[in-house]
Short mmCIF file of C-alpha atoms in Angstrom, two decimals:
data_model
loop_
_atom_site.label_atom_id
_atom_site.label_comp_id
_atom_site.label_asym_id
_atom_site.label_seq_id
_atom_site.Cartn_x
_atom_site.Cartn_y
_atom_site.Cartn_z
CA UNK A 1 -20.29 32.81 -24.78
CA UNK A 2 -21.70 36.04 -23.92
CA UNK A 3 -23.86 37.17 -27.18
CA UNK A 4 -27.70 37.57 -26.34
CA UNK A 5 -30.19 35.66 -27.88
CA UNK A 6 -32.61 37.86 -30.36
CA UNK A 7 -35.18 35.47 -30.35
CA UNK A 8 -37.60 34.50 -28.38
CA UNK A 9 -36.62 31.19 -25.72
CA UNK A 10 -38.22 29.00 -23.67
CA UNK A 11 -36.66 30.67 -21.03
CA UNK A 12 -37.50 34.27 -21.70
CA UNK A 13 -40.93 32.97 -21.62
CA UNK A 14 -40.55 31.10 -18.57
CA UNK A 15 -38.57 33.81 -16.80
CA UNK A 16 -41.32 36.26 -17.87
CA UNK A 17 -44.28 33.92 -16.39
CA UNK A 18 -42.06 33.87 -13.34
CA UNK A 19 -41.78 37.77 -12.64
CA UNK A 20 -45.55 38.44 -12.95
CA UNK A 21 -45.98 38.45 -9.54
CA UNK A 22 -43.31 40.39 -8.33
CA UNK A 23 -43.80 42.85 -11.75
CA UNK A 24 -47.42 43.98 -10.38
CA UNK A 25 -45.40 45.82 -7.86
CA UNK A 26 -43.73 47.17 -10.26
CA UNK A 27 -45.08 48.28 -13.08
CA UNK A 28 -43.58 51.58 -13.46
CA UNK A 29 -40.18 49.50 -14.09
CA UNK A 30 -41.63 47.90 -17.41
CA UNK A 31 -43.53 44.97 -18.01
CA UNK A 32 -40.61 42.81 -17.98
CA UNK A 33 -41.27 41.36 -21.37
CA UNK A 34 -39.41 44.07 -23.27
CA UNK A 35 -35.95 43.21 -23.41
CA UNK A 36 -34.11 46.59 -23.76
CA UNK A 37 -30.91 44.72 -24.34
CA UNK A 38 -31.06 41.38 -25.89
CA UNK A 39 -28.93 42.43 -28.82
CA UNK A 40 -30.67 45.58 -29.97
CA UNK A 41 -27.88 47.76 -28.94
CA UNK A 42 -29.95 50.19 -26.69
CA UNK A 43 -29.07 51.88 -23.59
CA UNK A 44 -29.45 50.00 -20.49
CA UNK A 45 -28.30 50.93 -17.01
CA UNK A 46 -27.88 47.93 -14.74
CA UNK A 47 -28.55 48.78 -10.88
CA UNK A 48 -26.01 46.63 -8.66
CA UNK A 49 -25.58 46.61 -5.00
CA UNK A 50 -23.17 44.93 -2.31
CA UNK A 51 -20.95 44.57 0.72
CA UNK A 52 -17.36 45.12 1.28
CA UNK A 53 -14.76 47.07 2.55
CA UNK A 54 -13.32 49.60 0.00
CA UNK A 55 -10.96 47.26 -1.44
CA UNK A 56 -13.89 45.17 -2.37
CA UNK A 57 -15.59 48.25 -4.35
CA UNK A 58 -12.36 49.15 -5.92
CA UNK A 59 -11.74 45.90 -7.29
CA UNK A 60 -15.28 45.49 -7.94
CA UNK A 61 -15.94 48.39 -10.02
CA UNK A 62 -12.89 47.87 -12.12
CA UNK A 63 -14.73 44.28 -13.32
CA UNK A 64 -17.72 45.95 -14.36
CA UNK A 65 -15.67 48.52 -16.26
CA UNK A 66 -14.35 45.88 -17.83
CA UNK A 67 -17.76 44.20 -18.54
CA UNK A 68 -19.04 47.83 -19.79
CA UNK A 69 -15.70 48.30 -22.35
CA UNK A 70 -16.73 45.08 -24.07
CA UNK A 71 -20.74 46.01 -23.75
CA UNK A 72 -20.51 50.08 -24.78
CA UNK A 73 -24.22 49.93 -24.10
CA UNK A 74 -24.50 48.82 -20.80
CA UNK A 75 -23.38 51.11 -17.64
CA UNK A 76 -24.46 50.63 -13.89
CA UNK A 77 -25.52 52.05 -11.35
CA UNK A 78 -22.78 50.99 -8.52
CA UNK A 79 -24.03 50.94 -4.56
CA UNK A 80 -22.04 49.36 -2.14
CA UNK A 81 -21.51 49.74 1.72
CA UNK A 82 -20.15 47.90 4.64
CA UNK A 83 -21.67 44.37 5.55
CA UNK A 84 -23.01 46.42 8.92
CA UNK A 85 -26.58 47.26 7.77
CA UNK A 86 -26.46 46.07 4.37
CA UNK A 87 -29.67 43.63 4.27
CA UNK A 88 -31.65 46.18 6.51
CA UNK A 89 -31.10 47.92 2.89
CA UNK A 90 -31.56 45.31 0.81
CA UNK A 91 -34.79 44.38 2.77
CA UNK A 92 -36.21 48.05 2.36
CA UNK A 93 -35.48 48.59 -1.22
CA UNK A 94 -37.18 45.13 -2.03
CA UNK A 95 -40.27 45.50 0.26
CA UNK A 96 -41.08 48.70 -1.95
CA UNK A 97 -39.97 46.93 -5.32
CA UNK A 98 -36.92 48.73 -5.78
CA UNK A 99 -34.28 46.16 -5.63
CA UNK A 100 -31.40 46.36 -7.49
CA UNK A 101 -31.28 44.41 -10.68
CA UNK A 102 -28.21 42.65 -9.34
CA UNK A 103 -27.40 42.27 -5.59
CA UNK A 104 -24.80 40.42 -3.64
CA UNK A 105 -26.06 37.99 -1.05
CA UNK A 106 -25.17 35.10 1.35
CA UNK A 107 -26.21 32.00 2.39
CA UNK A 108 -27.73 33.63 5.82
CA UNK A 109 -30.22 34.95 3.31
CA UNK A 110 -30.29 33.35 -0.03
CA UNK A 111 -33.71 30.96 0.98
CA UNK A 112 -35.06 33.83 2.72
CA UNK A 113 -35.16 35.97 -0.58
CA UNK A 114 -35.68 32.65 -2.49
CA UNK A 115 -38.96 31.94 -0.80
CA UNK A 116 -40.24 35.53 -1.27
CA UNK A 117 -39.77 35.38 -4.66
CA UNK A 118 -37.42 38.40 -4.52
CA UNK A 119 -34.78 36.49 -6.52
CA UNK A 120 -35.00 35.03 -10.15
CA UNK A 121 -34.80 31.12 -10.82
CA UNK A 122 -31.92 31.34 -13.23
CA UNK A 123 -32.34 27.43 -14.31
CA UNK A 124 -33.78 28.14 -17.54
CA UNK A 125 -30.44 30.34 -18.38
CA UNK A 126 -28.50 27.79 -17.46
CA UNK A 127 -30.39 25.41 -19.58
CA UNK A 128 -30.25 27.23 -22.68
CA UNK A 129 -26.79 27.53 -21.99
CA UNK A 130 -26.71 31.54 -21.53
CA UNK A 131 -25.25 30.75 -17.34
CA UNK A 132 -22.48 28.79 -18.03
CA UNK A 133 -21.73 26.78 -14.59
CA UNK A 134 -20.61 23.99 -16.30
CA UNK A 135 -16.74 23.81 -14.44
CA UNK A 136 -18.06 25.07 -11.23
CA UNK A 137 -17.68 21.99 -9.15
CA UNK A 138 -21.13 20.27 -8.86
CA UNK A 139 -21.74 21.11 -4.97
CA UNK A 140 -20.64 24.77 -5.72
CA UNK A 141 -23.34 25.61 -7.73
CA UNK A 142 -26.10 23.32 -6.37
CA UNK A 143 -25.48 25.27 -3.28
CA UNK A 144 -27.72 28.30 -4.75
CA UNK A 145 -30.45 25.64 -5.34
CA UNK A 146 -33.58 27.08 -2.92
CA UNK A 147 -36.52 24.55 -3.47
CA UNK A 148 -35.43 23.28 -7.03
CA UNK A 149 -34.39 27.00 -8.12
CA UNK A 150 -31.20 27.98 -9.20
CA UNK A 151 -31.52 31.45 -6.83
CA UNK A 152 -28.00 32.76 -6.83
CA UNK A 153 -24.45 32.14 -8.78
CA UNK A 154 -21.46 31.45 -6.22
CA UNK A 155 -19.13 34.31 -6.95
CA UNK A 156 -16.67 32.29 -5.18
CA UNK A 157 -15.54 28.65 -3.76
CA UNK A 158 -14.30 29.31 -0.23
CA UNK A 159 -13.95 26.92 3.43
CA UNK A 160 -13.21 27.01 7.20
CA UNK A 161 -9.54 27.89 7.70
CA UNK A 162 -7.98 27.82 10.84
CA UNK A 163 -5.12 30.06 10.87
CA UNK A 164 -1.57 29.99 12.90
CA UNK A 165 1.21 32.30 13.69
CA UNK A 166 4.18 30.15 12.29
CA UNK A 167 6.21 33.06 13.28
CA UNK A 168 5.53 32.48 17.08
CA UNK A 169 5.22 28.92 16.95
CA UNK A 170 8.96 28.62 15.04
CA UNK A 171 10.68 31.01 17.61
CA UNK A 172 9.44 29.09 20.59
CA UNK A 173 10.23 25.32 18.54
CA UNK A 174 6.45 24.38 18.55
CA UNK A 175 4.69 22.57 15.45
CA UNK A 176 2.34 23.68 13.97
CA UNK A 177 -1.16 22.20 13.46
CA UNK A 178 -1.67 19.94 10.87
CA UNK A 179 -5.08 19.29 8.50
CA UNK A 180 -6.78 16.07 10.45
CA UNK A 181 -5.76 16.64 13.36
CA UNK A 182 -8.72 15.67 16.30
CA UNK A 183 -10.29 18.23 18.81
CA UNK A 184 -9.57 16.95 21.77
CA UNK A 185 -5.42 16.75 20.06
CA UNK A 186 -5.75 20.67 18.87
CA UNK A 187 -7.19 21.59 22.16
CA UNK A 188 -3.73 19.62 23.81
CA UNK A 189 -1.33 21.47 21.19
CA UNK A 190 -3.07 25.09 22.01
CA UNK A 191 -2.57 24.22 25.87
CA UNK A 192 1.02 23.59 25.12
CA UNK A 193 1.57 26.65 22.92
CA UNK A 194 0.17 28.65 25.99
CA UNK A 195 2.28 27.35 28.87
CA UNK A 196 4.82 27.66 26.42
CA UNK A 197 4.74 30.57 24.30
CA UNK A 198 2.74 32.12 26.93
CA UNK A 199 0.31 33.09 24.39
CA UNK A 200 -3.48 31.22 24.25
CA UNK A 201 -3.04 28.63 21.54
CA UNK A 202 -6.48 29.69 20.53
CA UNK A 203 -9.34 31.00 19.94
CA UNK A 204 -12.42 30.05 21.76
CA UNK A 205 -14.40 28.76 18.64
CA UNK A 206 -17.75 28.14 20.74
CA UNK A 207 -19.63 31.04 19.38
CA UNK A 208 -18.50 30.45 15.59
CA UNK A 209 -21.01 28.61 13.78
CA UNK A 210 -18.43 27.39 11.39
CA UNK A 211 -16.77 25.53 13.85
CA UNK A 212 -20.24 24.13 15.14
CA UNK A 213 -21.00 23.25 12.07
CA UNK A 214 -18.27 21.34 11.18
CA UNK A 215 -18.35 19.72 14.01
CA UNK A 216 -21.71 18.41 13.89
CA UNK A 217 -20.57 17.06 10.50
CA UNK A 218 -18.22 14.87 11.72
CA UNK A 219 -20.47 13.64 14.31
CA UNK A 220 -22.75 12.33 10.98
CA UNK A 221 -25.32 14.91 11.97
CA UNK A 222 -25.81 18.69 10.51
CA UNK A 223 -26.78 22.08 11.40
CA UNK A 224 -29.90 21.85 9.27
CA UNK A 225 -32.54 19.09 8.42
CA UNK A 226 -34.26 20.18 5.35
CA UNK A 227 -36.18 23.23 7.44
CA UNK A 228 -35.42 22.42 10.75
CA UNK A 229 -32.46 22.15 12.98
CA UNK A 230 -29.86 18.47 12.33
CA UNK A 231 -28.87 18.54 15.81
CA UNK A 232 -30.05 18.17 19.57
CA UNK A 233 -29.80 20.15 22.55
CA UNK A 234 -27.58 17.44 24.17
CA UNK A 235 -25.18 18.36 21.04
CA UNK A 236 -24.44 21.85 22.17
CA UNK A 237 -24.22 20.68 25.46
CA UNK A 238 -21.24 18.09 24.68
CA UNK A 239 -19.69 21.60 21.80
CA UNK A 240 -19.88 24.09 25.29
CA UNK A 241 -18.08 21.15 27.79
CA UNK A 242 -15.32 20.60 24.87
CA UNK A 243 -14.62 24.47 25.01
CA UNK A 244 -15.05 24.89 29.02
CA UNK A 245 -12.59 22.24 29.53
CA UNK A 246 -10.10 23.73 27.18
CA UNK A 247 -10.67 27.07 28.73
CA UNK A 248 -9.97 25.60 32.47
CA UNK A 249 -6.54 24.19 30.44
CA UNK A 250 -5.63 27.77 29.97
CA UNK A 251 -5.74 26.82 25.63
CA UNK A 252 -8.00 29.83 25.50
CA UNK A 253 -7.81 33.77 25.83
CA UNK A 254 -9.67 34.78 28.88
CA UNK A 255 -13.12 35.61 28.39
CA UNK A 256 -12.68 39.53 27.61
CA UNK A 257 -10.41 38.88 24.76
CA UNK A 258 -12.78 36.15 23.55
CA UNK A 259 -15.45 38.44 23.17
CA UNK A 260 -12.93 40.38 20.92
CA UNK A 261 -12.42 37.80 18.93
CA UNK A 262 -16.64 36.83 18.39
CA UNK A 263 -16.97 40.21 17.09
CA UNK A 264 -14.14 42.40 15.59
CA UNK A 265 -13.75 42.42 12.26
CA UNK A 266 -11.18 40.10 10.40
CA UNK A 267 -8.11 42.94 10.36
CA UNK A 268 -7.89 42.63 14.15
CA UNK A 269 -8.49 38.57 14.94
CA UNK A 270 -6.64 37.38 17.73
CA UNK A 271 -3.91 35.46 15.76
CA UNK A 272 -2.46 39.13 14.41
CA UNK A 273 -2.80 41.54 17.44
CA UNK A 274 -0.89 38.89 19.02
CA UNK A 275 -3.91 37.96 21.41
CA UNK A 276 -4.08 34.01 20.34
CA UNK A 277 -1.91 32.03 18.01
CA UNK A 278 -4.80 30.87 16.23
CA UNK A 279 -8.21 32.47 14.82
CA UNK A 280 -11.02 30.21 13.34
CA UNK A 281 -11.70 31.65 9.66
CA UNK A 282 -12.55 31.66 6.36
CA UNK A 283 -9.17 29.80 4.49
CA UNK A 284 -10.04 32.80 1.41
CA UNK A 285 -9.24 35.67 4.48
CA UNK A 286 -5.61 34.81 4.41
CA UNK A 287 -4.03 37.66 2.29
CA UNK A 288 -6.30 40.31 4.70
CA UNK A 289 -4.72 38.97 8.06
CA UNK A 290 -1.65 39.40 6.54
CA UNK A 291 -1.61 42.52 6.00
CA UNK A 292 -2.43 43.32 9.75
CA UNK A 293 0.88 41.46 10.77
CA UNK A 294 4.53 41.11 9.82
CA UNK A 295 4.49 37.49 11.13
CA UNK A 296 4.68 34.45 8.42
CA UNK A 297 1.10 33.08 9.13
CA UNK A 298 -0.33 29.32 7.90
CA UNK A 299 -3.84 27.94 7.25
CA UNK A 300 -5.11 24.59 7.70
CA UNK A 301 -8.19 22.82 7.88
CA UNK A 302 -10.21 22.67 11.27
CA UNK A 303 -9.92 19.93 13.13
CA UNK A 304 -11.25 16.35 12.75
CA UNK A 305 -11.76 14.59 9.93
CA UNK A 306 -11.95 17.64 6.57
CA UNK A 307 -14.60 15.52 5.07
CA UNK A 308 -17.08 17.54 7.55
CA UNK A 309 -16.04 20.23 5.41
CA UNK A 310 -17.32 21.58 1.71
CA UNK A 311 -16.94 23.68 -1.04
CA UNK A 312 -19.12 26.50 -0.02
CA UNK A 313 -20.12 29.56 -1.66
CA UNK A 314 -18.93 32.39 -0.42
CA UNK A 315 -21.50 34.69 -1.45
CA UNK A 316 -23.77 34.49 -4.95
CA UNK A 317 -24.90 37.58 -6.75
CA UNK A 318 -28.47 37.55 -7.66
CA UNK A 319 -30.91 38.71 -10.49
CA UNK A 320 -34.11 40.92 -8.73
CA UNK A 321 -37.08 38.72 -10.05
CA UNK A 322 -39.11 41.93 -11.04
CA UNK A 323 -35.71 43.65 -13.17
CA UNK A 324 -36.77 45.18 -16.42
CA UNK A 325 -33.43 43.89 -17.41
CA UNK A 326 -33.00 40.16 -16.20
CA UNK A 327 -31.48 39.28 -19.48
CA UNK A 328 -28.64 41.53 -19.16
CA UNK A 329 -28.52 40.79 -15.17
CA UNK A 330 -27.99 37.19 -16.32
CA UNK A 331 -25.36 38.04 -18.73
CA UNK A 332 -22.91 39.95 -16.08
CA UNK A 333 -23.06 37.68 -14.20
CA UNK A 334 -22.20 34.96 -16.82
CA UNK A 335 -19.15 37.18 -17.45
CA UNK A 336 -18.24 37.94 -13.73
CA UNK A 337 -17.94 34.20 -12.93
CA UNK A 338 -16.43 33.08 -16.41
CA UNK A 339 -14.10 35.61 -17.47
CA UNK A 340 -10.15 34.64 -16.72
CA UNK A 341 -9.54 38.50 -16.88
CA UNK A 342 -11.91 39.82 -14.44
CA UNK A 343 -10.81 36.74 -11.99
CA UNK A 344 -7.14 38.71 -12.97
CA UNK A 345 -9.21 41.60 -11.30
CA UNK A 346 -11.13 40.31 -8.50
CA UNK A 347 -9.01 38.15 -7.25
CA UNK A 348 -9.62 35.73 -4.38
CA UNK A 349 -11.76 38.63 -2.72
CA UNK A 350 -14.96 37.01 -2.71
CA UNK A 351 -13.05 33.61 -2.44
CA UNK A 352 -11.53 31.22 -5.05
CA UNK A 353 -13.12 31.28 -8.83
CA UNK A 354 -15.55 29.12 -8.92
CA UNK A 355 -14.85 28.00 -12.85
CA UNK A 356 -12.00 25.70 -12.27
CA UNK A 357 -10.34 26.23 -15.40
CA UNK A 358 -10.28 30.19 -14.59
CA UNK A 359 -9.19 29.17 -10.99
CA UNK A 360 -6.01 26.94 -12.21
CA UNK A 361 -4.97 30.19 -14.55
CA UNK A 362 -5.39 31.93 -11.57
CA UNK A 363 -3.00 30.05 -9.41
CA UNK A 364 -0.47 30.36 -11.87
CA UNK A 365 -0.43 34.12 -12.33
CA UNK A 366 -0.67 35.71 -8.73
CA UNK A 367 2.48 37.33 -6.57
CA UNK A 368 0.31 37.70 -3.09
CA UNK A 369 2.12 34.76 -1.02
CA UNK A 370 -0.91 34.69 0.86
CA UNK A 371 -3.48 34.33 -1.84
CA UNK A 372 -1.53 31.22 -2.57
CA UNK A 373 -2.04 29.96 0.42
CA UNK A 374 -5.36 30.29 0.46
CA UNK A 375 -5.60 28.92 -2.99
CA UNK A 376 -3.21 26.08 -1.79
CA UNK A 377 -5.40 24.93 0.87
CA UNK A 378 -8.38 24.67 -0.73
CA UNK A 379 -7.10 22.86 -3.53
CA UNK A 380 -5.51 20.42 -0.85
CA UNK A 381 -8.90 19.62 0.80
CA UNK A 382 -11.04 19.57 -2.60
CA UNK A 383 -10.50 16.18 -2.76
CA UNK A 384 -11.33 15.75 1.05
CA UNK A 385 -14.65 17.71 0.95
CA UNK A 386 -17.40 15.87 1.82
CA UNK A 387 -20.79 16.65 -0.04
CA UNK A 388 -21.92 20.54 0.68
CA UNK A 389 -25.58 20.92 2.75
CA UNK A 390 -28.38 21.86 1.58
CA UNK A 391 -28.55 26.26 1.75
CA UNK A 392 -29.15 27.36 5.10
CA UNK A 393 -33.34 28.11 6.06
CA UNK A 394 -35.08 31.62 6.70
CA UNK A 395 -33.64 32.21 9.94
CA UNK A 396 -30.08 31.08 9.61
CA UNK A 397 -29.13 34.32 10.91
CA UNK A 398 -30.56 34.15 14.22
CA UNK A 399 -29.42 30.69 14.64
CA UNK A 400 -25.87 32.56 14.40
CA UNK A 401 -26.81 35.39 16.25
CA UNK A 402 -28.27 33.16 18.89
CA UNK A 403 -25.12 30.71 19.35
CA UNK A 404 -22.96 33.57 20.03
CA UNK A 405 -25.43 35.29 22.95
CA UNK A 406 -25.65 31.62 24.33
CA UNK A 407 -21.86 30.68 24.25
CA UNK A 408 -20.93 33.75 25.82
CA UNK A 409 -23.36 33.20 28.77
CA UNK A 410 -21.21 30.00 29.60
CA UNK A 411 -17.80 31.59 28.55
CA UNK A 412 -18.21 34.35 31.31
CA UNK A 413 -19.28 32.00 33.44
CA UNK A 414 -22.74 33.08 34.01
CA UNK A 415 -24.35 29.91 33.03
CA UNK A 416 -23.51 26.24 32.64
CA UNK A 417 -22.97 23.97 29.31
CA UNK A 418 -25.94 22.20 30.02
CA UNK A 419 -28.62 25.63 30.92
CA UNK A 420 -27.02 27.76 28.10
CA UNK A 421 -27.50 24.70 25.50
CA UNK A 422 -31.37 24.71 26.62
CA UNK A 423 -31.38 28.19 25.92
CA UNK A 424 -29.56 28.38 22.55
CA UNK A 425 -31.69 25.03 21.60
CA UNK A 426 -35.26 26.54 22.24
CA UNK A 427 -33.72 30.08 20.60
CA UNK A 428 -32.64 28.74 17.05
CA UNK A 429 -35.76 26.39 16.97
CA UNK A 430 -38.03 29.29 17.23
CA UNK A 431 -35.90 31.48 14.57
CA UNK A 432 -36.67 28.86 12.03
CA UNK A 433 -39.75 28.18 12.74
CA UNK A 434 -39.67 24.64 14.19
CA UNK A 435 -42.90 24.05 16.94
#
């Protein structure tokens, strides 16, 4: 599955018309034509560059190691550094053609770098059969389609998790929440747990754009129309009353502790420094909480009905449309996203395998409780999921950035539902673009 091709394919030549643009940049890479590695043997060095903690790197570097032991002749050059930062980096280094041949991204920035032409359309490899996505669930993969290109690869399958403290609930005799369960029904069970574990039952999720999202899903509407926003001002109004009234029921943290929930990283969420006894996260996050906490933790789905959520990509890895070595780009990531040992490796790090047949060996062979439950759940809703969105537009990370600044204005108090939902509104319009 992972020979190169020694002759010349429709899609080397359609990969090289592709790159001409970006290559005039570029030139003193190569032409892009000469293919240093398609089964001549030669010495190529493969630039890569992502986020993570160090975990992440660790686990990370051992996979290409592994790549590079069955490929003697290709090495890389490894750059990684903590998500803070990382695509002010990544922005630089492409802007003066330097971008790593491969490069982790997300769906905050996946059409951005799509509709730059930064990233390579990696449909002809999967046509001639050299990108092997053929047990990725459907959605999966067509969620790294930007304008009928293949852009990215999902390194991972991954969903919205919302995460208990069984622990707490089971010493004070409370249940625990269950997958389908409504809003308005989770925001009565987290006012219970409060006045009776006299610990918030949860996490304010107005600022989380998961949770938004989701929500809008339910409601038969969307974050995103094609380029422009799927929802109406009148909709965050009715998603900042919902969390206002549950915050006058005492379900929530106070305000201050709120605010350290929107923005701490995911080792100290409120559901293990003991601050809330539930956090609103990714379901693949599991085995990190639990290493912040010696309480027995569960995950569920968020609330309402799960077909508002999807099997979404975690994060993709990427091929730099000007690389010298796109061939061998291609091919790593073939074997990153294919290869039952290096999912022995990775993990559920960057989320659940996306090849289903490496996944289900997967499930079989890990200890870490936790990673089976994260495994567990998502498995339980992938017959639930409803069809994934289309990637987020340019601008998907202001929307983001621009929810949380407007959510917080009406958590503190300082405005109502109603002015901070104008605000927000006429704020994410303007980041993508929308007159």
């Amino acid at each position: 599955m992972l020979h190169r091709k020694t002759h010349a394919t429709r899609r080397r030549v359609l990969a090289a018309a592709l790159a001409l643009p970006v290559l005039a940049s570029v030139a003193a890479c190569g032409d892009g034509g000469d293919d240093d590695g398609s089964g001549s043997g030669k010495a190529v060095e493969l630039s890569v560059f992502w986020w993570g903690a160090e975990e992440r790197a660790s686990l990370t570097e051992k996979a290409l190691a592994l790549y590079t032991e069955r490929h003697p002749n290709v090495t890389f050059k490894k750059t990684w550094q903590a998500n803070q930062g990382y695509f002010d980096k990544l922005a630089t280094l492409t802007a003066g053609g330097n971008a790593p041949d491969l490069f982790q991204i997300d769906d905050n920035y996946l059409a951005e770098y799509a509709t730059r032409n930064v990233t390579l359309d990696l449909n002809p490899y999967r046509s001639d059969g050299e990108l092997d996505v053929s047990k990725f669930p459907e959605s999966l993969y067509q969620y790294g389609v930007v304008d009928g290109e293949l852009a990215g690869v999902a390194m991972g399958e991954n969903t919205q998790g919302l995460v208990f403290d069984k622990t707490l609930l089971d010493r004070h005799g409370l249940p625990a929440p269950t997958t389908g369960m409504g809003w308005e029904d989770h925001i009565a069970w987290a006012e219970r747990v409060s006045k009776t574990a006299k610990v918030p039952g949860t996490q304010d999720p107005s600022a989380d754009y998961k949770a938004f999202w989701v929500w809008l899903r339910q409601q038969g509407k969307d974050l995103y129309k094609g380029k422009q926003l799927g929802f109406t001002e009148q909709d965050v109004t009715r998603w900042f009353e919902l969390w206002k009234g549950a915050r006058d029921r005492g379900a929530t943290p106070p305000p201050d502790v709120i605010h350290e929930g929107n923005v701490t990283d995911i080792s100290k969420q409120l559901v293990v420094t003991g601050k809330a006894a539930t956090s609103w996260v990714w379901a693949n996050q599991m085995p990190e909480l639990k290493k912040n906490t010696d309480d027995e933790l569960g995950v569920v789905a968020y609330p309402g009905d799960p077909s508002g959520q999807w099997a979404r990509a975690s994060m993709y890895l990427s091929v730099f449309r000007g690389s010298p070595h796109r061939d061998e780009a291609v091919d790593v990531i073939n074997f990153l996203v294919n290869d039952p040992d290096v999912a022995q490796v990775l993990g559920t790090d960057r989320g659940l395998p996306s090849n289903m047949e490496v996944r289900r060996k997967l499930a079989d062979a890990v200890d870490d409780p936790a990673m089976k439950q994260s495994i567990r759940v998502e498995d339980d809703l992938a017959d639930k999921f409803g069809p994934a969105p289309s990637v987020p537009p340019a601008g998907h990370s202001d929307v983001k950035k621009e929810l949380l600044k407007a959510a917080e204005e009406v958590q503190y108090g300082r405005q109502q539902p109603a002015q901070a939902a104008a605000m927000y509104f006429a704020a994410a319009k303007s980041a993508v673009g929308q007159g």
